[in-house]
Coordinates of C-alpha atoms in Angstrom, one line a residue:
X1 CA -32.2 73.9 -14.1
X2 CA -30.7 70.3 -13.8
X3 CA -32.4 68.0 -16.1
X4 CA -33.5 64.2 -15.3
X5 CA -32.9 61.6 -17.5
X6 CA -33.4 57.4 -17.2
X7 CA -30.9 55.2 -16.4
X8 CA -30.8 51.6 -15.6
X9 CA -34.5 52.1 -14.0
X10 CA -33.4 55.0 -12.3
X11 CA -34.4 58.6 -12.7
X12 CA -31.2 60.6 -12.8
X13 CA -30.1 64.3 -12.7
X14 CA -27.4 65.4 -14.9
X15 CA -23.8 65.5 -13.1
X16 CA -23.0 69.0 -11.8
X17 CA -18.9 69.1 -12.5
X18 CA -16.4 71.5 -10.9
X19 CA -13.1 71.5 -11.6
X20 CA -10.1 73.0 -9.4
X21 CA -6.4 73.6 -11.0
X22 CA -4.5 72.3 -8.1
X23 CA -3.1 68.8 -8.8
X24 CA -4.1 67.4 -5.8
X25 CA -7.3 67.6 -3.1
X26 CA -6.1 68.2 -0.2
X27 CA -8.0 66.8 3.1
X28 CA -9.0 70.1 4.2
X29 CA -9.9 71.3 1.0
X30 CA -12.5 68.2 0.8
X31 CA -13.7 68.3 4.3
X32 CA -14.8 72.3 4.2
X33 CA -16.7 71.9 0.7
X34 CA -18.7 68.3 2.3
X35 CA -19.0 71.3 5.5
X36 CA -20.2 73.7 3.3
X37 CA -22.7 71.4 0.8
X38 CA -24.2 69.8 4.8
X39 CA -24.6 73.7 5.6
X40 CA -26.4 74.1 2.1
X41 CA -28.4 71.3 2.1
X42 CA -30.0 72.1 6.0
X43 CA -30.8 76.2 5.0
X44 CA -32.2 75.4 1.7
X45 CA -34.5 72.4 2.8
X46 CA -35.5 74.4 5.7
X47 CA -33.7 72.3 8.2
X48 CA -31.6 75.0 10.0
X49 CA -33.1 78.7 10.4
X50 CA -30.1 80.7 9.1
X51 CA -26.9 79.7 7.0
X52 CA -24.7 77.2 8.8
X53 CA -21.8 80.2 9.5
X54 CA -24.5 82.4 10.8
X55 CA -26.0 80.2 13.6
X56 CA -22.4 79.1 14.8
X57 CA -21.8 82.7 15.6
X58 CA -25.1 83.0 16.9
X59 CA -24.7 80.2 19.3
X60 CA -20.8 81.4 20.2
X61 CA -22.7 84.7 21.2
X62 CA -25.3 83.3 23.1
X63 CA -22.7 81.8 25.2
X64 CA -20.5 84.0 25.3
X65 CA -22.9 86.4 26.7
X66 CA -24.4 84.2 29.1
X67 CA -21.4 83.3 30.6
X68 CA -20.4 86.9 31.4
X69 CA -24.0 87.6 32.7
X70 CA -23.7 85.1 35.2
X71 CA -20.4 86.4 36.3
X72 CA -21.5 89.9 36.7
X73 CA -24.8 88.6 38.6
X74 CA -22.5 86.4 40.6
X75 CA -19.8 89.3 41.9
X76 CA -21.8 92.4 41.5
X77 CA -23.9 94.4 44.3
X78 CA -26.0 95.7 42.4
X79 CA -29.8 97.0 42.9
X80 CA -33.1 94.4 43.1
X81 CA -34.5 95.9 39.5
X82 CA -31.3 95.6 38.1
X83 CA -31.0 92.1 38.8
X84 CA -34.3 91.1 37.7
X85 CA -33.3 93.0 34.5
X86 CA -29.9 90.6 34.6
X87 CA -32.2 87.3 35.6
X88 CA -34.9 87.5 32.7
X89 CA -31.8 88.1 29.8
X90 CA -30.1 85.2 31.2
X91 CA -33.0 83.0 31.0
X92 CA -33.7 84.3 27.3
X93 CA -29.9 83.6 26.7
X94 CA -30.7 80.0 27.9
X95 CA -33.4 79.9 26.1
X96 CA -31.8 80.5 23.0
X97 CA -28.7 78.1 23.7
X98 CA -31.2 75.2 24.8
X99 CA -32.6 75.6 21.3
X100 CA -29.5 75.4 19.1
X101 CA -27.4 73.0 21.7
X102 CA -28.4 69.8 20.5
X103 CA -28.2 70.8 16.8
X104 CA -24.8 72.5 16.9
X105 CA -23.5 69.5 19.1
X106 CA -24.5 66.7 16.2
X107 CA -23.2 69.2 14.0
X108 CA -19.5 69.8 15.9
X109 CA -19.9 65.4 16.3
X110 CA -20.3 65.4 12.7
X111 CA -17.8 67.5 11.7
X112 CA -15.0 66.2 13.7
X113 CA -16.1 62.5 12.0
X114 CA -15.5 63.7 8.6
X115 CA -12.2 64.9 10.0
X116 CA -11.0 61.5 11.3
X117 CA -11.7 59.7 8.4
X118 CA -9.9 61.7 6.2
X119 CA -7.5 61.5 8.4
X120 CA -7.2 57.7 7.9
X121 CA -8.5 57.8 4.1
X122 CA -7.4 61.4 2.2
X123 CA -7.8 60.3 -0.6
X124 CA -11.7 59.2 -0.2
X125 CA -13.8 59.7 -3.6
X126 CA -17.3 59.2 -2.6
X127 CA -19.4 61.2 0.0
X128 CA -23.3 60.9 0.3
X129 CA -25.7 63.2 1.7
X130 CA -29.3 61.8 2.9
X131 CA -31.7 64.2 3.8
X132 CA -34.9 62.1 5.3
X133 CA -36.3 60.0 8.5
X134 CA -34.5 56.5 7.0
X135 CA -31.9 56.6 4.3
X136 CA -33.2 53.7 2.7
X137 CA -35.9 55.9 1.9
X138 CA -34.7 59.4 1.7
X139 CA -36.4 62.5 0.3
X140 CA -33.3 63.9 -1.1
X141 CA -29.7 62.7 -1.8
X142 CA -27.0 64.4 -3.0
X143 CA -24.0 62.1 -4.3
X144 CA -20.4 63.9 -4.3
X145 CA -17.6 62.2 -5.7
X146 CA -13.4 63.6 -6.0
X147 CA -11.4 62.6 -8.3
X148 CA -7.8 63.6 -6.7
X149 CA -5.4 63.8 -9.4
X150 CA -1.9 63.8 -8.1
X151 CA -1.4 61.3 -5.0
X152 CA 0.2 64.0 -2.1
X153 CA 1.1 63.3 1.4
X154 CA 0.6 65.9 3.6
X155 CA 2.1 65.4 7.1
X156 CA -0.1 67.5 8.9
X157 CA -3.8 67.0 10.0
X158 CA -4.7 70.5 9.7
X159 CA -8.0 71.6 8.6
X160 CA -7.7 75.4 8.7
X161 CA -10.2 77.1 6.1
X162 CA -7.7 78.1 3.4
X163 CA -8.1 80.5 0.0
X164 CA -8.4 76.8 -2.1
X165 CA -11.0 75.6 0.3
X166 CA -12.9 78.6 0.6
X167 CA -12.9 79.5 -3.5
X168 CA -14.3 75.8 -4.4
X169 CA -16.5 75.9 -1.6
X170 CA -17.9 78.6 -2.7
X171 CA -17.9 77.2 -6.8
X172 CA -19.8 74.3 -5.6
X173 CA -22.8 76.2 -4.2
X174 CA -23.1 78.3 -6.6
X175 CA -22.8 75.6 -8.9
X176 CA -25.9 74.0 -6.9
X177 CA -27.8 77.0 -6.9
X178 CA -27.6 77.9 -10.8
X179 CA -28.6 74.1 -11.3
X180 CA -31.5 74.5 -8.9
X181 CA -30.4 71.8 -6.7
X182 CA -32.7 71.9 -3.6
X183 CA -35.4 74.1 -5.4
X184 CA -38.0 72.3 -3.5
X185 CA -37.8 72.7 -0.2
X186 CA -38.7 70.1 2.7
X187 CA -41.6 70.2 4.3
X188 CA -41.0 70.0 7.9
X189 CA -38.4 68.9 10.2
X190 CA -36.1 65.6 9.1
X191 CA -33.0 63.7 9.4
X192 CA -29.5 64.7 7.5
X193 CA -27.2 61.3 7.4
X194 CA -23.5 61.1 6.0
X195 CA -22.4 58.2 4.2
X196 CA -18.7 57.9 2.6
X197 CA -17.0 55.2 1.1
X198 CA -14.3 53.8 2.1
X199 CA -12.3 50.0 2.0
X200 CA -13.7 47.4 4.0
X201 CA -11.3 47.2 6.3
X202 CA -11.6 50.5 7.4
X203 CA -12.8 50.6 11.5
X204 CA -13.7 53.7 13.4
X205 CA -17.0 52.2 15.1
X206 CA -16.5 55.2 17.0
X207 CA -18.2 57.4 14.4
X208 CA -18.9 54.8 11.2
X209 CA -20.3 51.7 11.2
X210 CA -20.1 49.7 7.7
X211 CA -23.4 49.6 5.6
X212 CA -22.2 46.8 2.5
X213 CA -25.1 46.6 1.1
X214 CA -26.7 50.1 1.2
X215 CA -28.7 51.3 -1.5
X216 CA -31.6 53.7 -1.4
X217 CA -35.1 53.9 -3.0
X218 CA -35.2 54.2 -6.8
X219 CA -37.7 56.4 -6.7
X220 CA -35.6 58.9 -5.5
X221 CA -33.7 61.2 -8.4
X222 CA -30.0 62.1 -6.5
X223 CA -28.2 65.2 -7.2
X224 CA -24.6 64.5 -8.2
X225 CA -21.5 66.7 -8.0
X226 CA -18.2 65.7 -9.6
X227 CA -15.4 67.7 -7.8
X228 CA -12.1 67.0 -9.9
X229 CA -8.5 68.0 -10.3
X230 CA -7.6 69.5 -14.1
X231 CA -5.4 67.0 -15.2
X232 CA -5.2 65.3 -18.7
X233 CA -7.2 61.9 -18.6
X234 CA -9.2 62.5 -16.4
X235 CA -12.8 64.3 -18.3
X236 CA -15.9 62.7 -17.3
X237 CA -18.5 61.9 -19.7
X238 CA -22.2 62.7 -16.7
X239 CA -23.5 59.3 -18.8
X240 CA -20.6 57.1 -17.3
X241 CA -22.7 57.1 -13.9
X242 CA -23.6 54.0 -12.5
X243 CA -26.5 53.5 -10.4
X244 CA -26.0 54.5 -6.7
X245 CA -22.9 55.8 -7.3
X246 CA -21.7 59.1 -7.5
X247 CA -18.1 58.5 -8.8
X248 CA -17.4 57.1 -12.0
X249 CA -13.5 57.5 -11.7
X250 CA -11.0 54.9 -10.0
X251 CA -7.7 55.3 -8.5
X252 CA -5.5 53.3 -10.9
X253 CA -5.2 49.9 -7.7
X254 CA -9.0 50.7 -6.7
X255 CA -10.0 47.4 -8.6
X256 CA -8.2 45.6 -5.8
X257 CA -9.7 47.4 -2.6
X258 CA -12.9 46.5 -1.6
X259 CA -14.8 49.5 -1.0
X260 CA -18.2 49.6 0.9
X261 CA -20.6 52.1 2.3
X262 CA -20.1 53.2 5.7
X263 CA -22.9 55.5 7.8
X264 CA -21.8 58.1 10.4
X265 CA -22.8 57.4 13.4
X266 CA -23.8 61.1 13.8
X267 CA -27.1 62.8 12.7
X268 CA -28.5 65.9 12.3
X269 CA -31.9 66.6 13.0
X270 CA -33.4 69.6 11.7
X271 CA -35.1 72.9 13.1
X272 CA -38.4 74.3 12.3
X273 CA -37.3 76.6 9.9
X274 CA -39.1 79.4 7.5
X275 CA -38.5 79.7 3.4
X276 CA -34.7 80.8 3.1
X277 CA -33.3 83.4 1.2
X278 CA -30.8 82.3 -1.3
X279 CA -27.2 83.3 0.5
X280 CA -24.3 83.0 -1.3

């Protein structure tokens, strides 16, 4: 289990680190673990009914499905039972899509977000995830910071799921889940908000609009994950953690940027959901 300790008149949980031997983080790589972490965070505070990669197929089914119903009712003679058969699937399908629409739609908004601002920042080193109605005053936060190593550039703006993606996505949860991050689950349905830092002058009012000044209650005792590159000079001591701040590493001309908190636009609001099972 993770163990609290005080700092600066804030309760805080000891740094979970995870370290990756590429030199570099690429974009994709940092987008599918913040992907993966939001899909954690919803299934194990009982925000989302199923794992994240679960319900996407789900809903892709349901579609699916629906759409070929109502081409087979819409070409097809076929006998008055029959159809009735056809007409009370198609309204479960409905059903069932109506349900997960507006979740997987915030979701898919929030997704493609994170992928534009990588896009203009790759090399961004803080992410924070606030799980509660205002997030001033959250019930959880989970603080993620990336400490990049080698500067690349990559001249594509793909985000394909690769092996390196996938192996530290996977590190990081179950990093979470031996540290019993999210142990106590949320009682009832809430709010999930995205915050990532990034230099003032950054503009995408499209998805992000700049919170300078944000800083949530100190009442509240964040969960911190340090993802990092292995490279010489770059160890992290948990007790160099500032308060509100989930990265205690600079870029070497970070001293010169002015870097604020920005707020997706984009929210997901949860599901009534029942005790998860641990998934992996």
């Amino acid at each position: 289990m993770m163990q609290a300790r005080e700092s600066g008149g804030r309760w805080e949980m000891d740094c979970i680190e995870i370290e990756t031997v590429a030199e570099a983080l690429e974009r994709s790589v940092i987008f599918h673990v913040v992907k993966e972490i939001i899909g954690y965070v919803l299934y194990m505070h009982q925000q989302i009914p199923d794992v994240l990669q679960d319900l996407c197929l789900e809903f892709d089914r349901l579609q699916s499905e629906s759409k070929i119903l109502e081409v087979v009712l819409s070409q097809m003679e076929m006998k008055s039972s029959c159809r009735r058969k056809h007409n009370g699937r198609l309204r479960d399908l409905k059903k069932g899509i109506r349900k997960l629409e507006k979740l997987m739609n915030s979701i898919a908004s929030l997704q493609t977000a994170m992928q534009q601002v990588l896009n203009e920042i790759p090399d961004i080193q803080e992410v924070i995830l606030v799980l509660g109605s205002n997030p001033v005053r959250p019930q959880h936060v989970y603080e993620m910071c990336f400490s990049h190593g080698k500067i690349t550039t990559e001249v594509t703006n793909d985000f394909t799921k690769c092996k390196a993606a996938e192996a530290l996505s996977r590190k990081a949860i179950r990093s979470l889940i031996s540290k019993g991050a999210a142990s106590m689950p949320y009682g009832g349905t809430t709010k999930l908000f995205i915050l990532v830092k990034a230099p003032s002058t950054f503009n995408l009012p499209v998805h992000f609009l700049p919170k300078r000044d944000f800083r949530y209650s100190k009442k509240i005792v964040p969960c911190r994950l340090h993802i990092k590159c292995r490279i010489r000079g770059q160890g992290m001591d948990a007790s160099q953690h500032s308060p509100q701040t989930a990265c205690p590493i600079k870029s070497p001309d970070s001293s010169s940027i002015d870097l604020i908190w920005f707020q997706c636009r984009h929210t997901i609001k949860g599901l009534a959901s029942t005790t998860p099972q641990i998934k992996e």
